[in-house]
mmCIF file of C-alpha atoms in Angstrom:
data_model
loop_
_atom_site.group_PDB
_atom_site.id
_atom_site.type_symbol
_atom_site.label_atom_id
_atom_site.label_comp_id
_atom_site.label_asym_id
_atom_site.label_seq_id
_atom_site.Cartn_x
_atom_site.Cartn_y
_atom_site.Cartn_z
ATOM 1 C CA MET A 1 0.241 -0.031 0.082
ATOM 2 C CA LYS A 2 1.177 3.302 -0.917
ATOM 3 C CA ARG A 3 1.586 5.604 2.278
ATOM 4 C CA ILE A 4 0.198 9.360 1.948
ATOM 5 C CA GLU A 5 0.767 11.433 4.695
ATOM 6 C CA ILE A 6 -2.565 12.785 5.663
ATOM 7 C CA ARG A 7 -2.239 16.387 6.989
ATOM 8 C CA GLY A 8 -3.643 19.988 6.595
ATOM 9 C CA ILE A 9 -6.871 21.549 5.258
ATOM 10 C CA ILE A 10 -8.892 19.303 2.522
ATOM 11 C CA PRO A 11 -11.766 21.038 1.319
ATOM 12 C CA PRO A 12 -14.672 18.578 0.445
ATOM 13 C CA ILE A 13 -14.726 20.478 -3.022
ATOM 14 C CA ILE A 14 -17.956 21.583 -4.210
ATOM 15 C CA THR A 15 -19.474 19.926 -7.310
ATOM 16 C CA PRO A 16 -20.373 22.728 -9.646
ATOM 17 C CA MET A 17 -23.461 22.070 -11.646
ATOM 18 C CA ASN A 18 -25.277 23.629 -14.667
ATOM 19 C CA GLY A 19 -28.753 24.921 -15.237
ATOM 20 C CA ASP A 20 -29.951 21.489 -15.662
ATOM 21 C CA GLU A 21 -28.055 19.710 -12.970
ATOM 22 C CA SER A 22 -25.655 18.488 -14.883
ATOM 23 C CA VAL A 23 -21.783 18.426 -13.664
ATOM 24 C CA ASN A 24 -20.264 21.715 -14.833
ATOM 25 C CA VAL A 25 -16.689 20.242 -15.719
ATOM 26 C CA ALA A 26 -14.989 23.493 -16.743
ATOM 27 C CA GLU A 27 -15.931 25.265 -13.422
ATOM 28 C CA LEU A 28 -14.943 21.821 -11.140
ATOM 29 C CA ARG A 29 -11.280 22.241 -13.004
ATOM 30 C CA ASN A 30 -11.454 26.031 -12.090
ATOM 31 C CA GLN A 31 -12.346 25.353 -8.855
ATOM 32 C CA VAL A 32 -9.672 22.719 -8.105
ATOM 33 C CA ASN A 33 -6.976 25.371 -9.342
ATOM 34 C CA ARG A 34 -8.687 27.877 -6.970
ATOM 35 C CA MET A 35 -8.261 25.523 -4.197
ATOM 36 C CA ILE A 36 -4.992 24.619 -4.761
ATOM 37 C CA GLU A 37 -3.638 28.161 -5.440
ATOM 38 C CA GLY A 38 -5.291 29.299 -2.146
ATOM 39 C CA GLY A 39 -2.803 26.711 -0.426
ATOM 40 C CA VAL A 40 -4.805 23.861 0.576
ATOM 41 C CA HIS A 41 -3.298 20.310 1.204
ATOM 42 C CA GLY A 42 -5.424 18.042 -0.253
ATOM 43 C CA LEU A 43 -9.002 17.826 -1.988
ATOM 44 C CA PHE A 44 -11.813 15.564 -1.306
ATOM 45 C CA PRO A 45 -14.374 15.192 -4.300
ATOM 46 C CA PHE A 46 -17.938 14.427 -3.603
ATOM 47 C CA GLY A 47 -17.647 14.712 0.204
ATOM 48 C CA THR A 48 -20.645 16.035 2.121
ATOM 49 C CA ASN A 49 -20.370 19.530 0.493
ATOM 50 C CA GLY A 50 -19.610 18.009 -2.641
ATOM 51 C CA GLU A 51 -23.197 16.567 -2.712
ATOM 52 C CA GLY A 52 -21.700 13.068 -2.694
ATOM 53 C CA TYR A 53 -25.254 11.780 -1.364
ATOM 54 C CA ILE A 54 -27.149 12.894 -4.317
ATOM 55 C CA LEU A 55 -24.688 12.022 -7.237
ATOM 56 C CA ASN A 56 -24.897 8.846 -9.161
ATOM 57 C CA GLY A 57 -21.986 6.484 -9.743
ATOM 58 C CA LYS A 58 -21.262 7.590 -13.429
ATOM 59 C CA GLU A 59 -21.250 11.315 -12.144
ATOM 60 C CA LYS A 60 -19.018 10.558 -9.137
ATOM 61 C CA GLN A 61 -16.295 8.937 -11.771
ATOM 62 C CA LEU A 62 -16.530 11.909 -13.838
ATOM 63 C CA VAL A 63 -15.862 14.280 -11.070
ATOM 64 C CA LEU A 64 -13.223 12.212 -9.394
ATOM 65 C CA GLU A 65 -11.308 11.563 -12.804
ATOM 66 C CA THR A 66 -11.542 15.236 -13.737
ATOM 67 C CA VAL A 67 -10.134 16.537 -10.177
ATOM 68 C CA ILE A 68 -7.445 13.942 -10.318
ATOM 69 C CA GLU A 69 -6.512 14.871 -13.905
ATOM 70 C CA GLU A 70 -6.742 18.989 -13.252
ATOM 71 C CA ALA A 71 -4.702 18.514 -9.564
ATOM 72 C CA ASN A 72 -2.162 16.390 -11.659
ATOM 73 C CA GLY A 73 -0.204 15.234 -8.301
ATOM 74 C CA ARG A 74 -0.169 18.521 -6.817
ATOM 75 C CA VAL A 75 -2.089 17.549 -4.066
ATOM 76 C CA PRO A 76 -3.444 14.125 -2.695
ATOM 77 C CA ILE A 77 -7.031 13.442 -3.555
ATOM 78 C CA TYR A 78 -9.434 11.689 -0.914
ATOM 79 C CA ALA A 79 -12.209 9.985 -2.839
ATOM 80 C CA GLY A 80 -15.876 9.971 -0.990
ATOM 81 C CA THR A 81 -16.657 6.576 -1.485
ATOM 82 C CA GLY A 82 -19.217 5.353 1.111
ATOM 83 C CA CYS A 83 -22.590 4.049 0.430
ATOM 84 C CA ILE A 84 -25.261 2.426 2.328
ATOM 85 C CA SER A 85 -24.137 -1.013 1.356
ATOM 86 C CA THR A 86 -21.070 -2.881 1.737
ATOM 87 C CA LYS A 87 -21.318 -4.163 -1.957
ATOM 88 C CA GLU A 88 -21.980 -0.788 -3.538
ATOM 89 C CA THR A 89 -18.895 0.866 -1.037
ATOM 90 C CA ILE A 90 -16.666 -1.550 -2.467
ATOM 91 C CA GLU A 91 -17.449 -1.296 -6.069
ATOM 92 C CA GLN A 92 -16.902 2.657 -5.492
ATOM 93 C CA CYS A 93 -13.512 2.064 -3.625
ATOM 94 C CA LYS A 94 -12.445 0.139 -6.748
ATOM 95 C CA MET A 95 -13.618 2.690 -9.102
ATOM 96 C CA ALA A 96 -11.393 5.343 -7.196
ATOM 97 C CA GLU A 97 -8.617 2.855 -6.922
ATOM 98 C CA THR A 98 -8.428 2.486 -10.583
ATOM 99 C CA ALA A 99 -9.314 6.477 -11.174
ATOM 100 C CA GLY A 100 -5.902 6.995 -9.105
ATOM 101 C CA ALA A 101 -7.374 8.220 -6.061
ATOM 102 C CA ASP A 102 -4.775 8.483 -3.165
ATOM 103 C CA ILE A 103 -7.029 8.129 0.046
ATOM 104 C CA LEU A 104 -10.268 6.982 0.677
ATOM 105 C CA SER A 105 -12.666 8.564 3.172
ATOM 106 C CA ILE A 106 -15.709 6.169 3.909
ATOM 107 C CA ILE A 107 -18.685 7.489 5.714
ATOM 108 C CA THR A 108 -20.676 5.262 7.924
ATOM 109 C CA PRO A 109 -23.588 3.604 6.253
ATOM 110 C CA SER A 110 -27.077 5.349 6.903
ATOM 111 C CA PHE A 111 -30.685 5.135 6.952
ATOM 112 C CA ALA A 112 -30.929 1.761 8.390
ATOM 113 C CA ALA A 113 -29.598 1.248 12.051
ATOM 114 C CA ALA A 114 -26.430 -0.649 12.532
ATOM 115 C CA SER A 115 -24.470 -2.156 15.434
ATOM 116 C CA GLN A 116 -21.012 -1.577 16.170
ATOM 117 C CA ASN A 117 -20.172 -5.177 15.180
ATOM 118 C CA GLU A 118 -21.843 -4.541 11.538
ATOM 119 C CA LEU A 119 -19.927 -1.350 11.226
ATOM 120 C CA TYR A 120 -16.757 -3.332 12.107
ATOM 121 C CA GLU A 121 -17.226 -6.039 9.596
ATOM 122 C CA HIS A 122 -18.587 -3.385 7.022
ATOM 123 C CA TYR A 123 -15.091 -1.379 7.279
ATOM 124 C CA LYS A 124 -13.107 -4.689 7.381
ATOM 125 C CA ALA A 125 -14.643 -6.247 4.482
ATOM 126 C CA ILE A 126 -14.018 -2.845 2.617
ATOM 127 C CA ALA A 127 -10.225 -2.571 3.469
ATOM 128 C CA ALA A 128 -9.418 -6.061 2.251
ATOM 129 C CA SER A 129 -10.877 -5.160 -1.206
ATOM 130 C CA VAL A 130 -8.381 -2.290 -1.711
ATOM 131 C CA ASP A 131 -4.684 -1.803 -1.492
ATOM 132 C CA MET A 132 -5.311 2.041 -0.168
ATOM 133 C CA PRO A 133 -5.370 4.299 2.900
ATOM 134 C CA ILE A 134 -8.936 4.592 4.039
ATOM 135 C CA VAL A 135 -10.106 7.220 6.535
ATOM 136 C CA LEU A 136 -13.180 6.440 8.555
ATOM 137 C CA TYR A 137 -15.931 9.270 8.348
ATOM 138 C CA ASN A 138 -18.175 9.749 11.248
ATOM 139 C CA ILE A 139 -21.502 12.306 10.843
ATOM 140 C CA PRO A 140 -24.243 10.563 12.664
ATOM 141 C CA ALA A 141 -26.400 13.848 12.553
ATOM 142 C CA ARG A 142 -26.402 12.853 8.747
ATOM 143 C CA THR A 143 -26.057 9.060 8.819
ATOM 144 C CA GLY A 144 -27.812 7.914 11.610
ATOM 145 C CA ASN A 145 -24.755 5.553 12.704
ATOM 146 C CA ALA A 146 -22.218 6.713 14.905
ATOM 147 C CA LEU A 147 -18.757 4.715 15.185
ATOM 148 C CA ALA A 148 -18.178 4.232 18.862
ATOM 149 C CA PRO A 149 -14.431 5.032 19.877
ATOM 150 C CA ALA A 150 -14.173 1.482 20.799
ATOM 151 C CA THR A 151 -14.601 0.500 17.305
ATOM 152 C CA VAL A 152 -12.323 3.045 15.870
ATOM 153 C CA GLY A 153 -9.634 1.675 17.990
ATOM 154 C CA LYS A 154 -10.392 -1.838 16.669
ATOM 155 C CA LEU A 155 -10.588 -0.813 12.987
ATOM 156 C CA ALA A 156 -7.077 1.118 13.730
ATOM 157 C CA GLU A 157 -5.647 -2.312 13.919
ATOM 158 C CA ILE A 158 -6.157 -2.673 10.618
ATOM 159 C CA GLU A 159 -3.367 -1.824 8.150
ATOM 160 C CA ASN A 160 -4.751 0.248 5.526
ATOM 161 C CA ILE A 161 -7.440 1.987 8.104
ATOM 162 C CA VAL A 162 -5.064 4.990 8.737
ATOM 163 C CA GLY A 163 -7.463 7.907 10.257
ATOM 164 C CA ALA A 164 -10.769 9.063 10.629
ATOM 165 C CA LYS A 165 -12.590 12.304 10.372
ATOM 166 C CA ASP A 166 -15.085 13.295 12.956
ATOM 167 C CA SER A 167 -18.108 15.513 12.110
ATOM 168 C CA SER A 168 -20.273 15.103 15.128
ATOM 169 C CA GLY A 169 -19.289 18.391 16.420
ATOM 170 C CA ASN A 170 -18.188 16.857 19.850
ATOM 171 C CA PHE A 171 -14.735 17.528 20.793
ATOM 172 C CA THR A 172 -14.907 14.939 23.325
ATOM 173 C CA ASN A 173 -15.305 12.144 20.808
ATOM 174 C CA ILE A 174 -12.571 13.636 18.790
ATOM 175 C CA LEU A 175 -10.146 13.027 21.688
ATOM 176 C CA SER A 176 -11.536 9.627 22.273
ATOM 177 C CA TYR A 177 -11.111 8.890 18.523
ATOM 178 C CA LEU A 178 -7.366 10.077 19.078
ATOM 179 C CA GLU A 179 -6.679 8.011 22.104
ATOM 180 C CA ALA A 180 -8.504 4.700 20.677
ATOM 181 C CA GLY A 181 -6.705 5.230 17.323
ATOM 182 C CA LYS A 182 -3.173 6.086 18.416
ATOM 183 C CA LYS A 183 -3.191 3.468 20.954
ATOM 184 C CA ALA A 184 -3.667 0.839 17.774
ATOM 185 C CA ASP A 185 -1.262 2.691 15.392
ATOM 186 C CA PRO A 186 0.814 5.822 16.738
ATOM 187 C CA ASP A 187 0.602 7.104 12.959
ATOM 188 C CA PHE A 188 -3.140 7.314 13.085
ATOM 189 C CA ALA A 189 -4.369 10.682 11.607
ATOM 190 C CA MET A 190 -7.343 12.399 12.933
ATOM 191 C CA LEU A 191 -9.119 15.050 10.916
ATOM 192 C CA SER A 192 -11.871 17.178 12.008
ATOM 193 C CA GLY A 193 -14.853 17.742 10.272
ATOM 194 C CA ASN A 194 -16.154 20.539 12.215
ATOM 195 C CA ASP A 195 -14.394 23.779 10.926
ATOM 196 C CA GLN A 196 -14.419 25.269 14.257
ATOM 197 C CA LEU A 197 -12.640 22.601 15.945
ATOM 198 C CA ILE A 198 -9.716 22.604 13.767
ATOM 199 C CA VAL A 199 -7.098 24.104 16.010
ATOM 200 C CA TRP A 200 -8.081 22.412 18.813
ATOM 201 C CA THR A 201 -7.973 19.168 17.151
ATOM 202 C CA LEU A 202 -4.084 20.126 15.611
ATOM 203 C CA LEU A 203 -3.229 21.172 19.386
ATOM 204 C CA ALA A 204 -4.654 17.690 20.580
ATOM 205 C CA GLY A 205 -2.546 15.962 18.368
ATOM 206 C CA GLY A 206 -4.624 15.540 15.307
ATOM 207 C CA ALA A 207 -3.671 16.158 11.739
ATOM 208 C CA GLY A 208 -6.009 18.911 10.175
ATOM 209 C CA GLY A 209 -9.624 19.181 9.047
ATOM 210 C CA ILE A 210 -11.789 18.222 6.113
ATOM 211 C CA ALA A 211 -13.562 21.905 6.044
ATOM 212 C CA GLY A 212 -16.222 22.820 4.113
ATOM 213 C CA CYS A 213 -15.561 26.378 4.724
ATOM 214 C CA ALA A 214 -12.382 26.152 2.627
ATOM 215 C CA ASN A 215 -14.541 26.154 -0.528
ATOM 216 C CA VAL A 216 -15.220 29.839 0.537
ATOM 217 C CA TYR A 217 -12.019 30.745 2.093
ATOM 218 C CA PRO A 218 -9.245 28.570 0.866
ATOM 219 C CA HIS A 219 -6.453 30.646 1.999
ATOM 220 C CA THR A 220 -7.639 31.412 5.275
ATOM 221 C CA MET A 221 -8.484 27.936 6.200
ATOM 222 C CA ALA A 222 -5.351 26.488 4.758
ATOM 223 C CA SER A 223 -3.229 28.944 6.799
ATOM 224 C CA ILE A 224 -5.018 27.553 10.203
ATOM 225 C CA TYR A 225 -2.669 24.554 9.754
ATOM 226 C CA ASP A 226 0.658 26.447 8.118
ATOM 227 C CA LEU A 227 0.289 28.963 11.095
ATOM 228 C CA PHE A 228 -0.092 26.184 13.985
ATOM 229 C CA MET A 229 3.174 24.098 11.905
ATOM 230 C CA GLU A 230 5.234 27.230 11.985
ATOM 231 C CA GLY A 231 4.396 27.672 15.764
ATOM 232 C CA ASN A 232 2.192 30.548 15.633
ATOM 233 C CA ILE A 233 -0.518 29.014 17.747
ATOM 234 C CA GLU A 234 -2.259 32.329 18.273
ATOM 235 C CA GLU A 235 -2.221 33.483 14.950
ATOM 236 C CA ALA A 236 -3.560 29.893 13.854
ATOM 237 C CA LYS A 237 -6.387 30.319 16.593
ATOM 238 C CA LYS A 238 -7.453 33.660 15.136
ATOM 239 C CA ALA A 239 -7.854 32.197 11.444
ATOM 240 C CA ASN A 240 -9.866 29.442 12.553
ATOM 241 C CA ALA A 241 -12.056 32.128 14.760
ATOM 242 C CA SER A 242 -12.246 34.096 11.788
ATOM 243 C CA ILE A 243 -14.870 31.845 9.900
ATOM 244 C CA ALA A 244 -17.666 32.382 12.840
ATOM 245 C CA SER A 245 -19.499 35.060 11.307
ATOM 246 C CA PHE A 246 -19.695 32.940 7.968
ATOM 247 C CA ARG A 247 -20.722 29.836 9.988
ATOM 248 C CA ALA A 248 -23.699 31.870 11.619
ATOM 249 C CA CYS A 249 -25.330 32.116 8.303
ATOM 250 C CA PHE A 250 -25.840 28.143 8.331
ATOM 251 C CA LYS A 251 -28.988 28.901 10.027
ATOM 252 C CA TYR A 252 -30.627 29.910 7.039
ATOM 253 C CA GLY A 253 -30.303 26.394 5.442
ATOM 254 C CA ASN A 254 -28.646 23.249 5.005
ATOM 255 C CA PRO A 255 -24.837 24.129 5.273
ATOM 256 C CA ASN A 256 -23.883 22.848 2.199
ATOM 257 C CA THR A 257 -26.291 24.683 0.151
ATOM 258 C CA ILE A 258 -24.862 27.809 2.177
ATOM 259 C CA VAL A 259 -21.592 27.087 1.519
ATOM 260 C CA LYS A 260 -22.256 26.858 -2.638
ATOM 261 C CA THR A 261 -24.449 29.783 -2.524
ATOM 262 C CA ALA A 262 -21.479 31.757 -1.272
ATOM 263 C CA VAL A 263 -19.590 30.362 -3.534
ATOM 264 C CA ALA A 264 -21.696 31.666 -6.421
ATOM 265 C CA LEU A 265 -22.036 35.010 -4.902
ATOM 266 C CA LEU A 266 -18.380 35.553 -5.042
ATOM 267 C CA GLY A 267 -18.974 35.308 -8.766
ATOM 268 C CA TYR A 268 -17.940 31.677 -9.627
ATOM 269 C CA PRO A 269 -20.500 30.048 -11.949
ATOM 270 C CA VAL A 270 -21.139 26.942 -9.627
ATOM 271 C CA GLY A 271 -24.797 26.842 -9.644
ATOM 272 C CA LYS A 272 -27.411 25.776 -7.045
ATOM 273 C CA CYS A 273 -27.298 22.476 -5.143
ATOM 274 C CA ARG A 274 -29.512 19.806 -6.713
ATOM 275 C CA ALA A 275 -33.306 19.851 -5.751
ATOM 276 C CA PRO A 276 -34.514 19.540 -3.201
ATOM 277 C CA PHE A 277 -31.818 20.825 -1.149
ATOM 278 C CA HIS A 278 -31.189 24.110 -2.952
ATOM 279 C CA GLN A 279 -33.185 26.935 -1.178
ATOM 280 C CA VAL A 280 -32.031 29.665 0.577
ATOM 281 C CA PRO A 281 -34.172 32.594 2.038
ATOM 282 C CA GLU A 282 -33.854 36.078 0.841
ATOM 283 C CA GLU A 283 -32.693 36.892 4.205
ATOM 284 C CA GLY A 284 -30.202 34.421 4.053
ATOM 285 C CA ILE A 285 -29.036 35.649 0.822
ATOM 286 C CA GLU A 286 -28.826 39.413 2.264
ATOM 287 C CA ALA A 287 -26.815 37.975 5.521
ATOM 288 C CA LEU A 288 -24.507 36.169 3.056
ATOM 289 C CA LYS A 289 -23.873 39.170 1.273
ATOM 290 C CA LYS A 290 -23.214 41.354 4.236
ATOM 291 C CA VAL A 291 -20.791 38.712 5.661
ATOM 292 C CA LEU A 292 -18.706 37.929 2.602
ATOM 293 C CA LYS A 293 -18.158 41.583 2.320
ATOM 294 C CA GLU A 294 -17.054 42.406 6.018
ATOM 295 C CA ASN A 295 -14.838 39.340 5.507
ATOM 296 C CA ALA A 296 -13.589 40.659 2.118
ATOM 297 C CA ASP A 297 -12.764 43.910 3.676
ATOM 298 C CA ARG A 298 -10.581 42.019 6.432
ATOM 299 C CA GLY A 299 -8.659 40.232 4.116
ATOM 300 C CA MET A 300 -10.071 36.804 4.185
ATOM 301 C CA CYS A 301 -9.891 34.862 0.832
#
């Protein structure tokens, strides 16, 4: 297995769409370059912010192959290959492996409740099917299934399960994953899926974050990790805190929709999220415009 260092700020890059909801490949290429030029440390196609939950298999392949081709080895590519069934997840993982992705990010199954043993067997079977590093992805508010820290620790004993992303918003859970994962594998990489917790995850021994806000502010978000690694901890904290006003706009809709709408308001033709998850009330649009201007005046980009 090829070892890839998991570190830094990795945007779950949005999937630009045309008016008919088809993938806007040209703008996807533009966003890849925008993110990399902003200093991000990896790219994560069809994650939650990339609307992976609503793309079909062919669309996912198109997005992944486009991102890999445009990135051209400049940053590692994380492929979000988790599906509800073990069978389909393995199929998506093999697709990503063939396409040339560097790392797999696998969300827990959703809708049907799964026991911890079922989750363990799910990930164990997937890990055995590919020769690629795997990052577990816990986001129970969306999937209904939470990975217990003990399960993470057990999975970390499998050679190619090398890290976890936690989007629960519970910092105690991140700490528990870190403890359990590193007990099994000292190199186990912990990524925050909650943008507000990135610097705190780094301080606890984590590796960075998969940050939706980086779609709006790639340079600002990437600087959290860069400043931290330079030893400028207080400046890293300030950079992390600077996104608070933008995140406050999440109350106006699905966070994915707010992020994509914000990128569109910045002037990029990324389209709307795929229906029905695509509405932002007028008061939300006005709030976003105000915050985007205020943050631009402060130099955020």
